[in-house]
mmCIF file of C-alpha atoms in Angstrom:
data_model
loop_
_atom_site.group_PDB
_atom_site.id
_atom_site.type_symbol
_atom_site.label_atom_id
_atom_site.label_comp_id
_atom_site.label_asym_id
_atom_site.label_seq_id
_atom_site.Cartn_x
_atom_site.Cartn_y
_atom_site.Cartn_z
ATOM 1 C CA MET A 28 0.000 0.000 0.000
ATOM 2 C CA SER A 29 1.267 3.468 -0.889
ATOM 3 C CA GLU A 30 2.114 5.828 1.919
ATOM 4 C CA LYS A 31 -0.185 8.836 2.208
ATOM 5 C CA VAL A 32 1.297 12.319 2.136
ATOM 6 C CA PHE A 33 -0.951 15.191 3.200
ATOM 7 C CA ILE A 34 0.182 18.560 1.840
ATOM 8 C CA LEU A 35 -1.192 21.432 3.928
ATOM 9 C CA SER A 36 -1.318 25.078 2.880
ATOM 10 C CA SER A 37 -3.391 27.722 4.638
ATOM 11 C CA ALA A 38 -2.200 30.669 2.550
ATOM 12 C CA GLY A 39 -0.916 29.392 -0.768
ATOM 13 C CA ARG A 40 -3.408 28.603 -3.510
ATOM 14 C CA ILE A 41 -4.050 25.050 -4.686
ATOM 15 C CA SER A 42 -2.794 26.310 -8.065
ATOM 16 C CA GLY A 43 0.589 27.356 -6.617
ATOM 17 C CA ALA A 44 3.517 26.137 -8.704
ATOM 18 C CA ARG A 45 5.623 24.972 -5.738
ATOM 19 C CA LEU A 46 2.714 22.868 -4.480
ATOM 20 C CA HIS A 47 2.262 21.316 -7.935
ATOM 21 C CA ARG A 48 5.971 20.540 -8.299
ATOM 22 C CA ILE A 49 6.114 18.772 -4.947
ATOM 23 C CA ALA A 50 2.840 16.889 -5.518
ATOM 24 C CA ASN A 51 3.895 15.789 -9.011
ATOM 25 C CA THR A 52 7.251 14.554 -7.742
ATOM 26 C CA LEU A 53 5.667 12.562 -4.923
ATOM 27 C CA ASN A 54 3.058 11.118 -7.278
ATOM 28 C CA GLY A 55 5.781 10.043 -9.655
ATOM 29 C CA ALA A 56 7.339 8.075 -6.798
ATOM 30 C CA ASN A 57 4.043 6.266 -6.050
ATOM 31 C CA PHE A 58 3.049 8.151 -2.930
ATOM 32 C CA GLU A 59 -0.667 8.753 -2.423
ATOM 33 C CA VAL A 60 -0.904 12.532 -2.314
ATOM 34 C CA HIS A 61 -3.672 14.489 -0.601
ATOM 35 C CA VAL A 62 -3.874 18.284 -0.601
ATOM 36 C CA ILE A 63 -5.726 20.594 1.785
ATOM 37 C CA ALA A 64 -5.468 24.187 0.566
ATOM 38 C CA PRO A 65 -7.596 27.149 -0.504
ATOM 39 C CA GLY A 66 -8.971 26.916 -4.024
ATOM 40 C CA ASP A 67 -11.144 24.561 -6.003
ATOM 41 C CA GLN A 68 -10.889 21.239 -7.798
ATOM 42 C CA SER A 69 -9.886 22.829 -11.121
ATOM 43 C CA GLY A 70 -6.522 23.898 -9.740
ATOM 44 C CA THR A 71 -5.595 20.554 -8.180
ATOM 45 C CA PRO A 72 -2.390 18.759 -9.258
ATOM 46 C CA ASP A 73 -2.958 15.648 -11.350
ATOM 47 C CA ASN A 74 -3.623 12.378 -9.522
ATOM 48 C CA THR A 75 -4.067 13.955 -6.096
ATOM 49 C CA VAL A 76 -6.985 13.926 -3.670
ATOM 50 C CA PHE A 77 -8.243 17.443 -2.930
ATOM 51 C CA HIS A 78 -9.858 18.246 0.403
ATOM 52 C CA ARG A 79 -11.850 21.450 0.193
ATOM 53 C CA THR A 80 -11.273 24.220 2.717
ATOM 54 C CA THR A 81 -12.479 27.788 3.041
ATOM 55 C CA ASN A 82 -11.063 30.209 0.481
ATOM 56 C CA ARG A 83 -11.854 33.382 2.418
ATOM 57 C CA LYS A 84 -8.988 35.864 2.724
ATOM 58 C CA SER A 85 -9.793 37.489 6.060
ATOM 59 C CA LYS A 86 -7.381 37.171 8.988
ATOM 60 C CA LEU A 87 -9.988 35.208 10.954
ATOM 61 C CA ALA A 88 -10.403 32.742 8.079
ATOM 62 C CA ARG A 89 -6.623 32.301 7.902
ATOM 63 C CA ILE A 90 -6.441 31.627 11.653
ATOM 64 C CA HIS A 91 -9.312 29.148 11.323
ATOM 65 C CA ARG A 92 -7.406 27.258 8.632
ATOM 66 C CA ASP A 93 -4.236 27.265 10.741
ATOM 67 C CA LEU A 94 -6.138 25.614 13.593
ATOM 68 C CA THR A 95 -8.182 23.111 11.591
ATOM 69 C CA LEU A 96 -6.100 21.943 8.629
ATOM 70 C CA PRO A 97 -3.608 19.906 10.714
ATOM 71 C CA LEU A 98 -6.496 18.145 12.441
ATOM 72 C CA ARG A 99 -7.932 17.068 9.077
ATOM 73 C CA ALA A 100 -4.746 15.404 7.907
ATOM 74 C CA ASN A 101 -4.920 11.613 8.087
ATOM 75 C CA GLY A 102 -1.806 10.263 6.455
ATOM 76 C CA ASP A 103 1.624 8.822 7.126
ATOM 77 C CA ILE A 104 3.454 12.067 6.341
ATOM 78 C CA TYR A 105 2.366 15.671 6.932
ATOM 79 C CA LEU A 106 3.960 18.327 4.710
ATOM 80 C CA THR A 107 3.366 22.031 5.395
ATOM 81 C CA LEU A 108 3.719 24.816 2.838
ATOM 82 C CA SER A 109 2.702 27.729 5.083
ATOM 83 C CA PRO A 110 4.902 28.960 7.954
ATOM 84 C CA ASP A 111 1.926 29.642 10.241
ATOM 85 C CA LEU A 112 0.870 25.977 9.979
ATOM 86 C CA ILE A 113 4.190 24.694 11.293
ATOM 87 C CA PRO A 114 3.656 24.795 15.092
ATOM 88 C CA LEU A 115 0.327 22.949 15.290
ATOM 89 C CA THR A 116 1.152 20.496 12.489
ATOM 90 C CA TYR A 117 4.431 19.613 14.173
ATOM 91 C CA LEU A 118 2.645 19.012 17.464
ATOM 92 C CA ILE A 119 -0.102 16.856 15.942
ATOM 93 C CA ALA A 120 2.392 14.847 13.893
ATOM 94 C CA LYS A 121 4.355 14.111 17.061
ATOM 95 C CA LEU A 122 1.245 13.123 19.005
ATOM 96 C CA ARG A 123 0.046 10.836 16.206
ATOM 97 C CA ARG A 124 3.557 9.476 15.587
ATOM 98 C CA LYS A 125 3.575 10.609 11.982
ATOM 99 C CA LYS A 126 6.453 12.045 9.976
ATOM 100 C CA PHE A 127 6.600 15.804 9.513
ATOM 101 C CA ILE A 128 8.096 17.546 6.470
ATOM 102 C CA CYS A 129 8.370 21.316 6.515
ATOM 103 C CA ASP A 130 8.785 23.226 3.253
ATOM 104 C CA LEU A 131 10.046 26.812 3.355
ATOM 105 C CA ASN A 132 9.899 28.440 -0.050
ATOM 106 C CA GLU A 133 11.259 31.830 1.016
ATOM 107 C CA ASP A 134 13.022 33.694 3.797
ATOM 108 C CA TYR A 135 9.762 34.884 5.323
ATOM 109 C CA LEU A 136 11.363 37.286 7.797
ATOM 110 C CA LYS A 137 12.986 39.138 4.890
ATOM 111 C CA LEU A 138 9.831 38.844 2.803
ATOM 112 C CA LEU A 139 7.865 40.686 5.481
ATOM 113 C CA LYS A 140 10.128 43.693 4.921
ATOM 114 C CA ASP A 141 8.657 43.916 1.409
ATOM 115 C CA ARG A 142 5.059 43.925 2.613
ATOM 116 C CA SER A 143 3.514 47.281 3.466
ATOM 117 C CA TRP A 144 0.922 45.612 5.721
ATOM 118 C CA ALA A 145 3.608 44.067 7.956
ATOM 119 C CA LYS A 146 3.809 47.107 10.249
ATOM 120 C CA GLY A 147 2.785 47.808 13.836
ATOM 121 C CA PHE A 148 1.032 45.101 15.814
ATOM 122 C CA THR A 149 0.163 43.022 12.720
ATOM 123 C CA GLY A 150 3.770 43.116 11.565
ATOM 124 C CA THR A 151 5.046 42.117 14.999
ATOM 125 C CA ILE A 152 2.730 39.099 15.100
ATOM 126 C CA ALA A 153 3.708 38.083 11.556
ATOM 127 C CA LYS A 154 7.416 38.293 12.404
ATOM 128 C CA LEU A 155 6.862 36.269 15.571
ATOM 129 C CA VAL A 156 5.046 33.562 13.585
ATOM 130 C CA ALA A 157 7.853 33.458 10.997
ATOM 131 C CA TRP A 158 10.519 33.295 13.717
ATOM 132 C CA LEU A 159 8.689 30.531 15.591
ATOM 133 C CA GLY A 160 8.128 28.651 12.335
ATOM 134 C CA ASN A 161 11.860 28.682 11.619
ATOM 135 C CA LYS A 162 12.661 27.399 15.101
ATOM 136 C CA ILE A 163 10.250 24.483 14.845
ATOM 137 C CA ALA A 164 11.085 23.768 11.196
ATOM 138 C CA ALA A 165 14.649 23.029 12.247
ATOM 139 C CA GLN A 166 13.276 20.067 14.260
ATOM 140 C CA ALA A 167 11.217 18.589 11.427
ATOM 141 C CA ASP A 168 11.883 15.027 10.284
ATOM 142 C CA LEU A 169 12.760 16.635 6.958
ATOM 143 C CA LEU A 170 13.157 20.340 6.271
ATOM 144 C CA ILE A 171 13.163 21.301 2.604
ATOM 145 C CA VAL A 172 14.067 24.842 1.528
ATOM 146 C CA ALA A 173 13.814 26.411 -1.903
ATOM 147 C CA ASP A 174 17.382 27.734 -2.019
ATOM 148 C CA ASP A 175 20.666 27.916 -0.140
ATOM 149 C CA GLN A 176 19.922 31.289 1.473
ATOM 150 C CA VAL A 177 16.567 30.238 2.992
ATOM 151 C CA PRO A 178 16.805 29.689 6.787
ATOM 152 C CA PRO A 179 17.004 27.914 9.151
ATOM 153 C CA PHE A 180 20.523 26.786 8.338
ATOM 154 C CA LYS A 181 21.059 24.533 11.331
ATOM 155 C CA ALA A 182 18.454 21.780 11.232
ATOM 156 C CA LYS A 183 18.094 18.118 12.070
ATOM 157 C CA ASN A 184 17.629 17.115 8.431
ATOM 158 C CA ARG A 185 17.835 19.976 5.902
ATOM 159 C CA LEU A 186 17.664 19.577 2.125
ATOM 160 C CA VAL A 187 17.662 22.232 -0.602
ATOM 161 C CA VAL A 188 14.923 21.512 -3.156
ATOM 162 C CA ARG A 189 15.101 24.298 -5.709
ATOM 163 C CA ASN A 190 12.198 25.404 -7.866
ATOM 164 C CA TYR A 191 13.575 23.647 -10.894
ATOM 165 C CA PRO A 192 11.167 23.232 -13.820
ATOM 166 C CA ASP A 193 8.751 20.325 -13.870
ATOM 167 C CA ALA A 194 8.507 18.903 -17.390
ATOM 168 C CA ARG A 195 4.892 17.913 -16.684
ATOM 169 C CA MET A 196 3.956 21.595 -16.405
ATOM 170 C CA ILE A 197 6.337 23.418 -18.761
ATOM 171 C CA PRO A 198 5.814 22.972 -22.521
ATOM 172 C CA ASP A 199 8.330 23.796 -25.217
ATOM 173 C CA SER A 200 7.625 27.325 -26.442
ATOM 174 C CA GLY A 201 8.154 26.159 -30.021
ATOM 175 C CA GLU A 202 8.458 28.539 -32.946
ATOM 176 C CA MET A 203 7.981 32.232 -32.299
ATOM 177 C CA GLU A 204 4.735 33.811 -33.421
ATOM 178 C CA ASN A 205 4.885 36.345 -36.247
ATOM 179 C CA LYS A 206 4.334 39.276 -33.904
ATOM 180 C CA PRO A 207 6.582 39.636 -30.844
ATOM 181 C CA ARG A 208 5.027 38.705 -27.504
ATOM 182 C CA ALA A 209 6.380 38.710 -23.956
ATOM 183 C CA ILE A 210 4.983 36.830 -20.973
ATOM 184 C CA TYR A 211 5.181 37.161 -17.218
ATOM 185 C CA ILE A 212 3.978 34.395 -14.889
ATOM 186 C CA GLY A 213 3.799 34.955 -11.142
ATOM 187 C CA ASP A 214 2.510 37.323 -8.485
ATOM 188 C CA ILE A 215 1.840 40.744 -9.963
ATOM 189 C CA ARG A 216 2.958 43.575 -7.701
ATOM 190 C CA LYS A 217 5.300 46.556 -7.729
ATOM 191 C CA THR A 218 8.260 44.750 -6.142
ATOM 192 C CA ARG A 219 8.006 42.035 -8.787
ATOM 193 C CA GLY A 220 8.251 44.558 -11.597
ATOM 194 C CA LEU A 221 4.642 45.489 -12.302
ATOM 195 C CA GLN A 222 5.208 49.178 -12.974
ATOM 196 C CA ALA A 223 8.439 48.523 -14.861
ATOM 197 C CA MET A 224 6.703 46.006 -17.146
ATOM 198 C CA LEU A 225 3.838 48.371 -17.926
ATOM 199 C CA GLU A 226 6.300 51.163 -18.669
ATOM 200 C CA LEU A 227 8.153 48.704 -20.903
ATOM 201 C CA ALA A 228 4.938 47.973 -22.794
ATOM 202 C CA GLU A 229 4.562 51.680 -23.538
ATOM 203 C CA GLN A 230 8.089 51.845 -24.966
ATOM 204 C CA THR A 231 7.797 48.736 -27.190
ATOM 205 C CA PRO A 232 4.878 49.521 -29.529
ATOM 206 C CA THR A 233 5.115 46.334 -31.644
ATOM 207 C CA TRP A 234 5.053 43.924 -28.678
ATOM 208 C CA LYS A 235 2.122 42.186 -27.017
ATOM 209 C CA TYR A 236 2.151 41.125 -23.357
ATOM 210 C CA ASP A 237 0.465 38.363 -21.358
ATOM 211 C CA PHE A 238 0.506 38.628 -17.560
ATOM 212 C CA ILE A 239 -0.623 35.505 -15.703
ATOM 213 C CA GLY A 240 -1.065 35.606 -11.938
ATOM 214 C CA PRO A 241 -2.828 37.432 -9.124
ATOM 215 C CA ILE A 242 -2.609 41.205 -8.916
ATOM 216 C CA SER A 243 -1.768 42.430 -5.430
ATOM 217 C CA PRO A 244 -4.773 44.237 -3.898
ATOM 218 C CA LEU A 245 -2.441 47.132 -3.134
ATOM 219 C CA ASP A 246 -1.624 47.503 -6.832
ATOM 220 C CA GLN A 247 -5.081 46.883 -8.309
ATOM 221 C CA ASP A 248 -6.046 50.581 -8.426
ATOM 222 C CA PHE A 249 -2.788 51.398 -10.213
ATOM 223 C CA VAL A 250 -3.502 48.709 -12.825
ATOM 224 C CA ASN A 251 -7.082 49.885 -13.309
ATOM 225 C CA GLU A 252 -5.971 53.473 -13.820
ATOM 226 C CA TRP A 253 -3.199 52.428 -16.206
ATOM 227 C CA LYS A 254 -5.643 50.449 -18.342
ATOM 228 C CA VAL A 255 -7.797 53.539 -18.781
ATOM 229 C CA LYS A 256 -5.008 56.034 -19.472
ATOM 230 C CA SER A 257 -2.309 54.118 -21.365
ATOM 231 C CA GLN A 258 -2.345 53.736 -25.125
ATOM 232 C CA ALA A 259 -0.507 50.439 -24.629
ATOM 233 C CA SER A 260 -3.374 48.837 -22.701
ATOM 234 C CA ALA A 261 -4.825 47.143 -25.806
ATOM 235 C CA ARG A 262 -1.582 45.151 -26.146
ATOM 236 C CA VAL A 263 -1.468 44.008 -22.515
ATOM 237 C CA LYS A 264 -3.709 41.238 -21.181
ATOM 238 C CA PHE A 265 -4.100 40.246 -17.538
ATOM 239 C CA HIS A 266 -5.314 36.649 -17.319
ATOM 240 C CA GLY A 267 -5.605 36.259 -13.550
ATOM 241 C CA VAL A 268 -4.809 33.116 -11.563
ATOM 242 C CA LEU A 269 -4.520 29.887 -13.547
ATOM 243 C CA ASN A 270 -3.173 26.478 -12.625
ATOM 244 C CA PRO A 271 0.457 25.949 -13.720
ATOM 245 C CA LYS A 272 -0.329 23.897 -16.818
ATOM 246 C CA ASP A 273 -2.775 26.481 -18.145
ATOM 247 C CA SER A 274 -0.422 29.320 -17.212
ATOM 248 C CA TRP A 275 2.425 27.885 -19.250
ATOM 249 C CA LEU A 276 0.296 27.405 -22.349
ATOM 250 C CA PHE A 277 0.965 31.112 -22.914
ATOM 251 C CA ALA A 278 4.635 30.252 -23.463
ATOM 252 C CA LYS A 279 3.805 28.589 -26.760
ATOM 253 C CA GLY A 280 4.708 31.012 -29.528
ATOM 254 C CA ALA A 281 5.926 33.708 -27.140
ATOM 255 C CA TRP A 282 9.336 35.290 -27.727
ATOM 256 C CA ILE A 283 10.613 36.134 -24.244
ATOM 257 C CA GLY A 284 9.840 35.965 -20.528
ATOM 258 C CA LEU A 285 10.189 38.871 -18.118
ATOM 259 C CA THR A 286 11.598 38.867 -14.599
ATOM 260 C CA LEU A 287 12.035 42.490 -13.532
ATOM 261 C CA LEU A 288 12.092 42.053 -9.764
ATOM 262 C CA GLU A 289 13.221 44.940 -7.603
ATOM 263 C CA SER A 290 16.286 44.646 -5.397
ATOM 264 C CA THR A 291 14.434 44.068 -2.120
ATOM 265 C CA PRO A 292 15.736 42.220 0.976
ATOM 266 C CA ALA A 293 13.767 39.103 -0.033
ATOM 267 C CA PHE A 294 14.881 39.086 -3.674
ATOM 268 C CA ILE A 295 18.506 40.214 -3.557
ATOM 269 C CA GLU A 296 19.833 36.665 -2.949
ATOM 270 C CA ALA A 297 17.011 34.740 -4.613
ATOM 271 C CA VAL A 298 16.449 33.168 -8.011
ATOM 272 C CA PRO A 299 12.934 33.685 -9.393
ATOM 273 C CA SER A 300 11.603 30.231 -10.272
ATOM 274 C CA LYS A 301 10.185 31.701 -13.464
ATOM 275 C CA LEU A 302 13.737 32.353 -14.706
ATOM 276 C CA TYR A 303 14.537 28.637 -14.684
ATOM 277 C CA GLU A 304 11.154 27.932 -16.290
ATOM 278 C CA TYR A 305 11.501 30.508 -19.061
ATOM 279 C CA LEU A 306 14.865 29.061 -20.055
ATOM 280 C CA TYR A 307 13.591 25.468 -19.877
ATOM 281 C CA SER A 308 10.683 26.276 -22.187
ATOM 282 C CA GLY A 309 13.012 27.917 -24.704
ATOM 283 C CA LEU A 310 12.186 31.534 -23.945
ATOM 284 C CA ALA A 311 14.951 34.077 -23.625
ATOM 285 C CA ALA A 312 14.691 36.093 -20.412
ATOM 286 C CA ILE A 313 15.074 39.768 -19.626
ATOM 287 C CA SER A 314 16.016 40.272 -15.991
ATOM 288 C CA THR A 315 16.949 43.024 -13.613
ATOM 289 C CA PRO A 316 20.528 42.803 -12.268
ATOM 290 C CA LEU A 317 19.955 40.662 -9.208
ATOM 291 C CA PRO A 318 23.203 38.767 -8.473
ATOM 292 C CA ARG A 319 21.869 35.233 -8.930
ATOM 293 C CA CYS A 320 19.983 36.205 -12.094
ATOM 294 C CA ILE A 321 23.159 37.683 -13.548
ATOM 295 C CA GLU A 322 24.977 34.423 -12.798
ATOM 296 C CA ILE A 323 22.337 32.230 -14.463
ATOM 297 C CA ILE A 324 21.977 34.382 -17.554
ATOM 298 C CA GLU A 325 25.744 34.567 -18.014
ATOM 299 C CA ARG A 326 26.074 30.791 -17.660
ATOM 300 C CA SER A 327 23.160 29.940 -19.938
ATOM 301 C CA LYS A 328 23.656 32.703 -22.539
ATOM 302 C CA GLY A 329 19.861 32.662 -22.516
ATOM 303 C CA GLY A 330 18.903 36.239 -21.806
ATOM 304 C CA VAL A 331 19.762 39.840 -21.184
ATOM 305 C CA ILE A 332 20.365 41.770 -17.979
ATOM 306 C CA SER A 333 18.629 45.130 -18.096
ATOM 307 C CA HIS A 334 19.570 47.921 -15.700
ATOM 308 C CA ASP A 335 16.523 50.028 -16.538
ATOM 309 C CA VAL A 336 13.355 50.029 -18.625
ATOM 310 C CA ALA A 337 14.914 52.081 -21.426
ATOM 311 C CA GLN A 338 17.653 49.498 -21.939
ATOM 312 C CA ALA A 339 15.151 46.624 -22.008
ATOM 313 C CA ALA A 340 12.949 48.500 -24.472
ATOM 314 C CA ARG A 341 15.897 49.195 -26.757
ATOM 315 C CA VAL A 342 16.848 45.519 -26.858
ATOM 316 C CA MET A 343 13.277 44.360 -27.448
ATOM 317 C CA ASN A 344 12.714 46.868 -30.251
ATOM 318 C CA GLU A 345 15.921 45.665 -31.912
ATOM 319 C CA TRP A 346 14.720 42.044 -31.655
ATOM 320 C CA ALA A 347 11.398 42.995 -33.237
ATOM 321 C CA THR A 348 13.331 44.283 -36.257
ATOM 322 C CA ASN A 349 15.996 41.560 -36.333
ATOM 323 C CA PRO A 350 15.091 38.428 -34.323
ATOM 324 C CA LEU A 351 18.119 36.308 -35.340
ATOM 325 C CA PRO A 352 20.187 37.112 -32.198
ATOM 326 C CA LEU A 353 17.116 36.302 -30.089
ATOM 327 C CA ILE A 354 16.624 32.954 -31.838
ATOM 328 C CA GLU A 355 20.199 31.965 -30.966
ATOM 329 C CA MET A 356 19.666 33.083 -27.370
ATOM 330 C CA ARG A 357 16.476 31.014 -27.067
ATOM 331 C CA SER A 358 18.278 27.898 -28.292
ATOM 332 C CA ALA A 359 21.101 28.421 -25.794
ATOM 333 C CA ALA A 360 18.579 28.915 -22.979
ATOM 334 C CA LYS A 361 16.794 25.622 -23.619
ATOM 335 C CA ASN A 362 19.968 23.612 -24.097
ATOM 336 C CA TRP A 363 21.440 24.884 -20.831
ATOM 337 C CA ALA A 364 18.308 24.360 -18.741
ATOM 338 C CA ARG A 365 17.683 20.844 -20.004
ATOM 339 C CA LYS A 366 21.261 19.582 -19.993
ATOM 340 C CA ASP A 367 23.127 21.410 -17.242
ATOM 341 C CA LEU A 368 20.641 21.896 -14.388
ATOM 342 C CA GLY A 369 20.461 18.218 -13.446
ATOM 343 C CA ILE A 370 16.727 18.398 -12.776
ATOM 344 C CA GLU A 371 15.989 14.662 -12.612
ATOM 345 C CA ALA A 372 18.815 13.991 -10.151
ATOM 346 C CA HIS A 373 17.756 16.966 -8.043
ATOM 347 C CA TYR A 374 14.202 15.706 -7.551
ATOM 348 C CA ALA A 375 15.423 12.122 -7.134
ATOM 349 C CA THR A 376 17.423 13.300 -4.108
ATOM 350 C CA PHE A 377 14.230 14.768 -2.628
ATOM 351 C CA ILE A 378 12.329 11.500 -3.102
ATOM 352 C CA ALA A 379 15.186 9.513 -1.562
ATOM 353 C CA ALA A 380 15.047 11.772 1.506
ATOM 354 C CA VAL A 381 11.290 11.274 1.852
ATOM 355 C CA LYS A 382 11.571 7.506 1.504
ATOM 356 C CA ALA A 383 14.345 7.460 4.090
ATOM 357 C CA LEU A 384 11.860 8.706 6.685
#
C-alpha cells in the first residue's frame, strides 16, 4: 500500500507552482498525495486527492485554517507549505507518531520587509510567527528549503529543493509567433516589476504582453488606472490566476519571458523560479541585475540583464526588427536548462530523503 502524504497550505493557492511541483514529484514516486489548501478542484495537481477548505482571505479565516487543517490530515506524512501551519502540524504529527516535512519556499522574515501591511502590531505578530516557524522547522523530520539562502541553516535534516522546472507543467515554447510577444507568470505587484513592465509595454509599440497571476490588492487601483489612461493597454492582457499547466500554455509562440524584480531584501539573494522555467521552455529572459539572475543568464547565454526600462525597451525593439540574435539566445537557454541543471537527479534526491523517513 502506498504511503499517504498530506500537503497542507493555509495561505498558498491550490494552483501554486511549488505545491504542484512537490505533488507531481511525490506522485511520480508512487506516494498517495492528498492536498488541503484554498482553491477549487480545477486547480488541483494531477492524480491527487483534494480536500476542500475555506477560500476566504480574512485574517480570521486564515487563523481558522491554521487551527483546523492539521487536524484534518490523516496520512503517514504531513507536509506544510505555510509557515503559520508549522507549530500545530508539528505538534499533531508528534502526538500521532507521523512524519513531519516542513517546506520553506522563502526567507519569510525578509519577505515581510517587502510587505507594506507588515507594520505595527500586525507586523510584529507576523514576524513572531515566521521566527517561531523557523525554530520548529529546524526540528522537522525533513526540512526542505527552496534555495541555499533560505533559513534555518542549522536543522536536524535539511535539504535544498530548488524550484527547478517540472517537465509535466512546462511545454516547449516552439516557434515564435509572427508578432513579438512577452509573458510574465507569477505574483503581480510593484516589487516584482509590475510598474516597470507596464512602462516597458509603452516603450515597445510592436510587442504584445500576457501577464498571468494574481494582482496584489495594493496595486489593483494602479492597474485599473493604467488600463484607462495608457495607449498600450490594448496590447497588454491580464489573465488572472490559472493552474500551472494552463499558465504555461501562454509560453507557446511567445518570444521572451520577463523577470524584472526589484532589489528588495527578499529578492537580492534569490532566483525567481520563473527564470529557470523561461529558459527550460526555450524563452529568452530579460532580468533586472539581481546577483543570482546575472549568474544564471551569463552561464546559460539565454537572456539579457537590463539595468533600466529604457535598456530593455531598446533591446526588445531591436529584436522585433531583427530576431536572429534572439533565436540563438532562445536555443542556448533551452539547451542549458535541459542539460546542465540536473533536474531529474535533483528531484530524485528529494524523493530519496522522503523515503528514508
